Short mmCIF file of C-alpha atoms in Angstrom, two decimals:
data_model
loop_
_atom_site.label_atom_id
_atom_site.label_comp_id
_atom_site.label_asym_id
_atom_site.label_seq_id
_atom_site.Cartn_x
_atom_site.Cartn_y
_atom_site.Cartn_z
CA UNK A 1 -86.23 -251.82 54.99
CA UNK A 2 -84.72 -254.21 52.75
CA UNK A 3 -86.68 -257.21 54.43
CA UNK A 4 -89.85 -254.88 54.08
CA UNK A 5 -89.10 -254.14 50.16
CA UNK A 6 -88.64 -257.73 49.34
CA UNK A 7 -92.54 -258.87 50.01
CA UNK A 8 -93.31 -256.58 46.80
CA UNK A 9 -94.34 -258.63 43.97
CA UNK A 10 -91.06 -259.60 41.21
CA UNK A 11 -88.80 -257.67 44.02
CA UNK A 12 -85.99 -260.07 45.08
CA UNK A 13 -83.15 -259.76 47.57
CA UNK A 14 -80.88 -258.13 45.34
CA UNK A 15 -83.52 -255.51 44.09
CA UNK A 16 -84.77 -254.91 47.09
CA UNK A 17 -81.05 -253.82 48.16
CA UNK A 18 -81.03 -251.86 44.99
CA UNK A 19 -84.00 -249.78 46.42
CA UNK A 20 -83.26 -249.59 49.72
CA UNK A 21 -79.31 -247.86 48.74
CA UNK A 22 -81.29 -245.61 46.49
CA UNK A 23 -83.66 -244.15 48.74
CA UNK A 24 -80.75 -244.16 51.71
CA UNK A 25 -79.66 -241.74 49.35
CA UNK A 26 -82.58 -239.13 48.78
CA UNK A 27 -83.36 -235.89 51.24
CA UNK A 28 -85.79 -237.02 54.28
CA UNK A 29 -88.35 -235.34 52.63
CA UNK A 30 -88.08 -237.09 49.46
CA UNK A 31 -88.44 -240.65 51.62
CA UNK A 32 -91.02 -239.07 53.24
CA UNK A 33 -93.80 -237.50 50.40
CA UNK A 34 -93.54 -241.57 49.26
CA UNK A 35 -93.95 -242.83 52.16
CA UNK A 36 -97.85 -240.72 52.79
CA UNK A 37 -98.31 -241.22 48.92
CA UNK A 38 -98.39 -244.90 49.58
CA UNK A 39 -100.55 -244.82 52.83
CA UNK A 40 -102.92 -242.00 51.56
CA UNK A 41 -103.66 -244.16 48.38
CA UNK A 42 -103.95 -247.13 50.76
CA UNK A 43 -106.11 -245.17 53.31
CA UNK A 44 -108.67 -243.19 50.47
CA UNK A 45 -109.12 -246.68 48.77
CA UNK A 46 -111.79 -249.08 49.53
CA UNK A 47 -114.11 -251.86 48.14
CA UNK A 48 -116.89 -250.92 46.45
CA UNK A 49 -120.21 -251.78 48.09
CA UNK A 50 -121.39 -252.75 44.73
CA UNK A 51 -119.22 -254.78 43.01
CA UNK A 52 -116.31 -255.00 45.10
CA UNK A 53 -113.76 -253.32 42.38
CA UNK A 54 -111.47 -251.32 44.04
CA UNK A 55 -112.44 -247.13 44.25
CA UNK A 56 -111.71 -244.48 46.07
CA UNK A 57 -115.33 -243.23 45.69
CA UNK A 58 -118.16 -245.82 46.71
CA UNK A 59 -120.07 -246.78 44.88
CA UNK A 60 -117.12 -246.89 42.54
CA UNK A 61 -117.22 -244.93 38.85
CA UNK A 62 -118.63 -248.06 37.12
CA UNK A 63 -121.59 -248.88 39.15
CA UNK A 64 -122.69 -244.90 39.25
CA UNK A 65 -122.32 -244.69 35.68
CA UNK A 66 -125.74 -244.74 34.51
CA UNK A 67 -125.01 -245.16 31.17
CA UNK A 68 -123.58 -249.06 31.40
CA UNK A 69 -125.97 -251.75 30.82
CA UNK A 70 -127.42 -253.33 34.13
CA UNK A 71 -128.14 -256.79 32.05
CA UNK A 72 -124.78 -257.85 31.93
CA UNK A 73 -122.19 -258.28 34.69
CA UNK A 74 -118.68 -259.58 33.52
CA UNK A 75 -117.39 -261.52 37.13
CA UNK A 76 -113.20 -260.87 37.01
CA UNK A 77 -110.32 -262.13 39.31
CA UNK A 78 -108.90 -259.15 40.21
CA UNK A 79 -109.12 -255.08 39.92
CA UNK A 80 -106.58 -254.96 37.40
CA UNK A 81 -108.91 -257.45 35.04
CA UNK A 82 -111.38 -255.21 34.86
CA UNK A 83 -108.85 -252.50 33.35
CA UNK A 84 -108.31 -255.10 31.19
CA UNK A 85 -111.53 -256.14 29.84
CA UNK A 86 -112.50 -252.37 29.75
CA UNK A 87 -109.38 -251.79 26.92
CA UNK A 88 -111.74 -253.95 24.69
CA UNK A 89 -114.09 -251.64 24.50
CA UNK A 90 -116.46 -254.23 23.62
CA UNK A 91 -118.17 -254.44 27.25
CA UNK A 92 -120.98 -252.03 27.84
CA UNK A 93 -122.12 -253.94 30.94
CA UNK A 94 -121.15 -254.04 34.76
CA UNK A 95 -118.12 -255.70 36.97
CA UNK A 96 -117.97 -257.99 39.87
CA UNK A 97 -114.98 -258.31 41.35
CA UNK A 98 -114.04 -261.50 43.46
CA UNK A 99 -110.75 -260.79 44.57
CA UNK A 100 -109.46 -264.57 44.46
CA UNK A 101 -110.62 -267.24 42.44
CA UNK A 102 -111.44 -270.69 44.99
CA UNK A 103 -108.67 -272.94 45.73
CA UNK A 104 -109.08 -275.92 48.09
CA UNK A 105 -104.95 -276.60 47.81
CA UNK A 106 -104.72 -272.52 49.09
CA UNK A 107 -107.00 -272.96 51.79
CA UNK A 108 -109.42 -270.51 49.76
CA UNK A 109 -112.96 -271.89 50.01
CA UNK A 110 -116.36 -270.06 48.49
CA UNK A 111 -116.77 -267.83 51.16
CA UNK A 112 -113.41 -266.65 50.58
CA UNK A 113 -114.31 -264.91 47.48
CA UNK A 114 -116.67 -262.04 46.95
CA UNK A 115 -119.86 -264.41 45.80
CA UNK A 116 -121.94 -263.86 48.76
CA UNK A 117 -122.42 -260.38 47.34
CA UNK A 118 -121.81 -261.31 43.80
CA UNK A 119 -125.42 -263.41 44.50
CA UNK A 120 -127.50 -260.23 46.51
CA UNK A 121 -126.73 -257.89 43.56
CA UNK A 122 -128.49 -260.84 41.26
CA UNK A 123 -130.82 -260.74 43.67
CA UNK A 124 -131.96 -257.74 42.32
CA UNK A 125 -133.34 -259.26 39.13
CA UNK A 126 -132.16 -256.63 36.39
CA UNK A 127 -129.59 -258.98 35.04
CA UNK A 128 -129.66 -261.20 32.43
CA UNK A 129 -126.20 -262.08 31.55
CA UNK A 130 -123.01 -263.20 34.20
CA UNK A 131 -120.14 -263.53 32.13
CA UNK A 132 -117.70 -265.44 33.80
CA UNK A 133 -113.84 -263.72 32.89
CA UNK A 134 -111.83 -265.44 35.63
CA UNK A 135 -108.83 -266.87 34.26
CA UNK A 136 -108.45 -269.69 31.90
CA UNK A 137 -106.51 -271.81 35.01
CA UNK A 138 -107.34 -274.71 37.26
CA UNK A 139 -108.65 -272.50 39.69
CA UNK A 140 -110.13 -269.85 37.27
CA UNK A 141 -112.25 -272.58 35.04
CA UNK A 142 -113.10 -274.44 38.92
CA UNK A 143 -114.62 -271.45 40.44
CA UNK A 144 -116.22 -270.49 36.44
CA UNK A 145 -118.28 -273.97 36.60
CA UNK A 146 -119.18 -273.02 40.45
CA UNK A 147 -120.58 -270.17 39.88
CA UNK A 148 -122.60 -271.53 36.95
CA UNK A 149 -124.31 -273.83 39.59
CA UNK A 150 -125.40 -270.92 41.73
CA UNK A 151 -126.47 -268.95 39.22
CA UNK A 152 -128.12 -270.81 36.58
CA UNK A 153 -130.68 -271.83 39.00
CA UNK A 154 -131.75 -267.98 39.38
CA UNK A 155 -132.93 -268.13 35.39
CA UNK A 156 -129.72 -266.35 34.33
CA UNK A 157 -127.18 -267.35 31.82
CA UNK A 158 -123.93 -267.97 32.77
CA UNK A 159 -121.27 -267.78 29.79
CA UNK A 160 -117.64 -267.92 29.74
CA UNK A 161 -114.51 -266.41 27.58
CA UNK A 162 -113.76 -268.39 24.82
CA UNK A 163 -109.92 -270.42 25.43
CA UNK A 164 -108.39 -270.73 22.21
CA UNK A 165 -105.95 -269.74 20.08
CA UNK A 166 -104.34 -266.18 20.29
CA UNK A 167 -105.39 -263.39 17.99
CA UNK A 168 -101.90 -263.62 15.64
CA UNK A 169 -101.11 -266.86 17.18
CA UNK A 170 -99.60 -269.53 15.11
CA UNK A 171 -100.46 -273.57 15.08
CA UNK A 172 -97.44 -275.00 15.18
CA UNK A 173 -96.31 -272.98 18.06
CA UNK A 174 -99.35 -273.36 20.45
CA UNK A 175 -99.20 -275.81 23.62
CA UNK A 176 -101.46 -278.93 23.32
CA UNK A 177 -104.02 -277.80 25.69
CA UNK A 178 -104.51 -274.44 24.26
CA UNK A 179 -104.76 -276.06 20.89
CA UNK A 180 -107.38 -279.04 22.79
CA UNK A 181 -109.58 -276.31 23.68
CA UNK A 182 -109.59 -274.28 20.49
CA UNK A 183 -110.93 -277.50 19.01
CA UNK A 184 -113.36 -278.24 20.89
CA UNK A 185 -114.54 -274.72 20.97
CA UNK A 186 -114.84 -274.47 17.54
CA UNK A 187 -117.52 -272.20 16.24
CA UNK A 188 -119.69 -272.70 13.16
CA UNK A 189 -118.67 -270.47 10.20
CA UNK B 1 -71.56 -272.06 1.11
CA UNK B 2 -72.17 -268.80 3.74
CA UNK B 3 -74.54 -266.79 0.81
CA UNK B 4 -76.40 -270.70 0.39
CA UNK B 5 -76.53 -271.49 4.28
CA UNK B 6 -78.20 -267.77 4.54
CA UNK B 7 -81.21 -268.54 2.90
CA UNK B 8 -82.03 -271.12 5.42
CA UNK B 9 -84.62 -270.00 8.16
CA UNK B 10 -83.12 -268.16 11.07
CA UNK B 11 -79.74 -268.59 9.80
CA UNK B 12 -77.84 -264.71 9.24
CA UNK B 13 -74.73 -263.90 7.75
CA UNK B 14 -73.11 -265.04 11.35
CA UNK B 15 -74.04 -267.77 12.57
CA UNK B 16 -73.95 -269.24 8.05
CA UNK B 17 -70.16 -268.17 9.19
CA UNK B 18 -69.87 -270.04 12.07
CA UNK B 19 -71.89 -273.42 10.38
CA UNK B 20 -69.72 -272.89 7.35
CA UNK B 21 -66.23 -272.98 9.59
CA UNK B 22 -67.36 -275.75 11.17
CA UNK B 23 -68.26 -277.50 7.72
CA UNK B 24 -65.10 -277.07 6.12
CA UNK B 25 -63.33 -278.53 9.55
CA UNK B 26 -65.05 -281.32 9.26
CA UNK B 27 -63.68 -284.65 7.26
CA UNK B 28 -64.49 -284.44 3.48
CA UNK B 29 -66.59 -287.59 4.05
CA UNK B 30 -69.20 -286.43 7.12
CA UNK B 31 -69.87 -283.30 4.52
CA UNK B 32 -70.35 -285.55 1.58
CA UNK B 33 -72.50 -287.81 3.99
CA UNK B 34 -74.79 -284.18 5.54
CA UNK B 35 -74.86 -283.20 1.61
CA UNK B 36 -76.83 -286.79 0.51
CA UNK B 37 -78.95 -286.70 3.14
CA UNK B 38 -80.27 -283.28 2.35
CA UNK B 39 -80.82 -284.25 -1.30
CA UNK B 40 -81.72 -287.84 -0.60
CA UNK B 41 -84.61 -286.58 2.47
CA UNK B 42 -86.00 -283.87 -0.49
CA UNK B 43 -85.60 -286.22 -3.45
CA UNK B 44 -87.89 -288.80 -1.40
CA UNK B 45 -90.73 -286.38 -0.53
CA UNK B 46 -93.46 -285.06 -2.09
CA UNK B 47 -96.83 -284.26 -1.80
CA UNK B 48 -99.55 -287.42 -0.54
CA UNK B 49 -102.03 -287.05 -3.52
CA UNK B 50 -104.75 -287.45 -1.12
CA UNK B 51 -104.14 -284.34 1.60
CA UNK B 52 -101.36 -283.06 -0.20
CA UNK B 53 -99.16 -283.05 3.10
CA UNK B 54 -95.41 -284.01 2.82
CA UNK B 55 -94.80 -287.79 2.62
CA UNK B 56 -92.35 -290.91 1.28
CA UNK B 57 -95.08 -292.64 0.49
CA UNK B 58 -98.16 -291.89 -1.45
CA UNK B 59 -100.80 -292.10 -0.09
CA UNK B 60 -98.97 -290.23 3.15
CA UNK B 61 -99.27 -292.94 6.62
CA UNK B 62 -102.27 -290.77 7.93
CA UNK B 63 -104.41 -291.05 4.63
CA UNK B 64 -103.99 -294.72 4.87
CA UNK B 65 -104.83 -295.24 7.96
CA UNK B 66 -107.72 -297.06 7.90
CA UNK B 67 -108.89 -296.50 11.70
CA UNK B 68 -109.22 -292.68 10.96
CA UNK B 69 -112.37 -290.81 10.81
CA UNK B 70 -113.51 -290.08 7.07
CA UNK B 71 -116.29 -287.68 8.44
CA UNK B 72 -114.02 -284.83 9.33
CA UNK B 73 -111.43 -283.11 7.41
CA UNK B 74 -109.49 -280.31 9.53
CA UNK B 75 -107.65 -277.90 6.99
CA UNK B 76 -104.28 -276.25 8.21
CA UNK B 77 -102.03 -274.04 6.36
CA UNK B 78 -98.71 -276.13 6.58
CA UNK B 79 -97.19 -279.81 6.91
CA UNK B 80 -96.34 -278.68 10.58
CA UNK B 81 -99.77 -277.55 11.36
CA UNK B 82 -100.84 -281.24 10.76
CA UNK B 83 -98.12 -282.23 13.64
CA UNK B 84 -99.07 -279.50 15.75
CA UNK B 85 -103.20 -281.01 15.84
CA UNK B 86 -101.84 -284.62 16.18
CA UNK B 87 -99.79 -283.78 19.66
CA UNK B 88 -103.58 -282.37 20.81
CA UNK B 89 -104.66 -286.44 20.38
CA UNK B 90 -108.03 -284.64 20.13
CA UNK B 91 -108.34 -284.72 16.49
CA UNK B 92 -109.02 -288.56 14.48
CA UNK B 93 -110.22 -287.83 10.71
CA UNK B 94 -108.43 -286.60 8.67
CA UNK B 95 -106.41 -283.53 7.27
CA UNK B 96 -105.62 -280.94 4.06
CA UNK B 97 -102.55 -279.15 3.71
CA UNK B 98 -103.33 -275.49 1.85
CA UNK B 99 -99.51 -274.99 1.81
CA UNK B 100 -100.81 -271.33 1.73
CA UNK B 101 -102.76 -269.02 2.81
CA UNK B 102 -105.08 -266.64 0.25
CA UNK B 103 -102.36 -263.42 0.54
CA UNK B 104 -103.43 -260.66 -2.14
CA UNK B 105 -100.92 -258.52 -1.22
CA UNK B 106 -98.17 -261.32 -1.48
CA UNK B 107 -100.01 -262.50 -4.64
CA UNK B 108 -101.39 -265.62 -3.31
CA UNK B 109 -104.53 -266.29 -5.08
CA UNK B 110 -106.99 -269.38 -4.38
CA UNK B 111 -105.72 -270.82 -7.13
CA UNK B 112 -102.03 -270.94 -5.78
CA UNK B 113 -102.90 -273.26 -2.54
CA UNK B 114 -104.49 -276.99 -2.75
CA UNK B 115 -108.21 -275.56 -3.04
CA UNK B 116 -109.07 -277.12 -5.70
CA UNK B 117 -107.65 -280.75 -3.98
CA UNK B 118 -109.49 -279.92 -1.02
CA UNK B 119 -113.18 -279.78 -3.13
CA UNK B 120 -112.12 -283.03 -5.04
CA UNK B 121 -111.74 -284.90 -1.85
CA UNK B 122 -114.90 -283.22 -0.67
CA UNK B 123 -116.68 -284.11 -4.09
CA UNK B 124 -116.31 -287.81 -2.50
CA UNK B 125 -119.40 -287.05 -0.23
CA UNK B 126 -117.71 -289.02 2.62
CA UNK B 127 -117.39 -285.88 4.55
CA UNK B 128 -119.34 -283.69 6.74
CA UNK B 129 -117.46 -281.46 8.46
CA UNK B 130 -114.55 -279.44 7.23
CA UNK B 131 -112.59 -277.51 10.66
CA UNK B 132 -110.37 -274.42 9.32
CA UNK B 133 -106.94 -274.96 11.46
CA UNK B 134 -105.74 -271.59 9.58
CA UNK B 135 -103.82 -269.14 11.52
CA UNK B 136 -105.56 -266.71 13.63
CA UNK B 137 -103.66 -264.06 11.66
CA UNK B 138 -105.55 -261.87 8.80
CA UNK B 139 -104.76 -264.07 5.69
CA UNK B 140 -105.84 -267.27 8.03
CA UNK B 141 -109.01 -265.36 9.02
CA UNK B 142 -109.80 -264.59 5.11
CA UNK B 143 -108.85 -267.91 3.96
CA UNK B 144 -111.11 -269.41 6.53
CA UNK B 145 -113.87 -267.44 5.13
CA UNK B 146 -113.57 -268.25 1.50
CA UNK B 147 -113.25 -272.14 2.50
CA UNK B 148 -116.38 -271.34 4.19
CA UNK B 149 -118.17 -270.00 0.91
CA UNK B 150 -116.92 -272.56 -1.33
CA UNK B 151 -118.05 -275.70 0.95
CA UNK B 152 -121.41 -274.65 2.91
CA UNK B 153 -123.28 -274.74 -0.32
CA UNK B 154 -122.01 -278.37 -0.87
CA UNK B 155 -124.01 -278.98 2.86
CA UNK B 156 -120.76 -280.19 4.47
CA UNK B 157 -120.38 -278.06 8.03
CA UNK B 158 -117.79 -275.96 8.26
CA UNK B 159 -116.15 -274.82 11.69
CA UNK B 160 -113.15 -272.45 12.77
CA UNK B 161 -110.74 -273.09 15.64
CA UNK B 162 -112.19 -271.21 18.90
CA UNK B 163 -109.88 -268.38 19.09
CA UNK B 164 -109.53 -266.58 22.46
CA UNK B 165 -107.22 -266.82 25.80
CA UNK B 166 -104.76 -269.44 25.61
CA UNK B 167 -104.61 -272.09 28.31
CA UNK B 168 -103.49 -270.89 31.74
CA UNK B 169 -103.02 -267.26 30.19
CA UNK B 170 -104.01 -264.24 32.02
CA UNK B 171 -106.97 -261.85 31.69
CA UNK B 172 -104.44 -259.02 32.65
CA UNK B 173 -101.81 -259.83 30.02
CA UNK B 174 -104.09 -260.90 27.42
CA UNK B 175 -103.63 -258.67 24.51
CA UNK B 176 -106.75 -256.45 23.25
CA UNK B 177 -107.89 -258.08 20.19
CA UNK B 178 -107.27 -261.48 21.75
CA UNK B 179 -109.32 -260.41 24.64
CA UNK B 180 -112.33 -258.94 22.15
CA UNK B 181 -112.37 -262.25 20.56
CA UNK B 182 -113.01 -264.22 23.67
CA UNK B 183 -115.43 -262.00 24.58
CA UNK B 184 -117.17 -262.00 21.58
CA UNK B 185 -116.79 -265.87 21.31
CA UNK B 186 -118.10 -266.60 24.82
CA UNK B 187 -120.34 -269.94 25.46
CA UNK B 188 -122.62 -271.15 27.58
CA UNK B 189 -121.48 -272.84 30.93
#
């Protein structure tokens, strides 16, 4: 159990023992109604066919909402970025979710990613707009200016999140690349 | 000496104790020798009459450096804003210490930060772009847009750091207003 525990993410030896004596400790049946909570979430969850966030209904809540805009589709990382972009509130548009960004020092190439599907939903021609949100990394900024090349070809812009300086952030306390990029991003007042 | 060494900046009433204990252990000569430097350092600075930025000499080393850009003038709120740009090696004109930001609600007017310097130096005509380094915090934000007011009608360009997520930050973490701005701030790949 304890080996089992430790392959959760931030879950170490020691908490993993911490866990494990725990629920040594609780009735069967306590064990047990967390044990099928786990693999019924697991089991009722899937990809969407759509954008590839993760739902238990498919397509997922997003895509069937007919209310979002279809000109826009913000590409993320992971599910839990488009929770994040969502908070904003200041994205009406659509998600694509790649699950990975591409990373030739992981072994994970193009195909890796969800792109391939990413492309047939452009395909469709309704939008106008791919707003690249994958993370301001190595990997995240790599597979940003990739999928600018396959997509600015099909007549549709490609932007990307602005890197800069933190909302509340202060100058003397920001790291030199952080601080690079908020110059040369600077914006016309 | 503990109610003097608590006015100093992230010093409290314990650790003024502990600096204090240590003081009065030390020989009567090291103190004397601490105590001359402190008055001989402030004693030997003031403000470069050029960029108003803490110096020994007037004009500061940066203003007379020749082999600096006279076309751009980046504007920060405090002598170690002007550090934190020159680690980015990015940045080759020149700079304007505010020592200030516009604050109504502190009672910082324009008139109490080196405005009035800044439009001298710009009265010069050698310049033609001024970059607002303020804080992304409100009072940078507002100061930013009254520099903006006071120099575009002189036909100088006037730009803002790019705020948004920092360097190798993550979409997931990234706090709301922070993420809104990047959004909102997004360019073209």
């Amino acid at each position: 159990m304890i080996q089992e525990l430790t392959r959760l993410p931030g879950v170490g030896p020691k908490t993993a023992q911490r866990l494990a004596f725990f629920l040594l400790a609780q009735p069967i049946a306590d064990v047990q109604s967390l044990a099928e909570a786990l693999l019924r979430a697991r089991q009722n969850t899937r990809q969407c066919g759509v954008c590839c966030n993760l739902t238990e209904e498919d397509p997922c809540p997003l895509c069937s909402d007919s209310r979002r805009d279809r000109d826009a589709i913000c590409v993320v990382e992971r599910p839990a970025d488009v929770q994040a972009v969502e908070r904003t509130r200041d994205f009406h548009g659509r998600y694509h979710v790649l699950h990975g960004v591409i990373s030739p020092l992981e072994g994970v190439g193009p195909e890796d990613i969800r792109l391939a599907e990413l492309l047939r939903r452009l395909g469709e021609g309704t939008c106008r707009e791919v707003i690249v949100a994958t993370n301001p990394s190595v990997e995240g900024e790599a597979t940003a200016m990739y999928i600018a090349r396959l997509v600015k070809p099909l007549g549709i812009r490609v932007t990307r999140l602005a890197s800069g300086l933190p909302a509340g952030g202060d100058l003397e306390y920001a790291d030199q690349v952080t601080l690079s990029r908020a110059l040369q991003g600077r914006r016309e007042l």
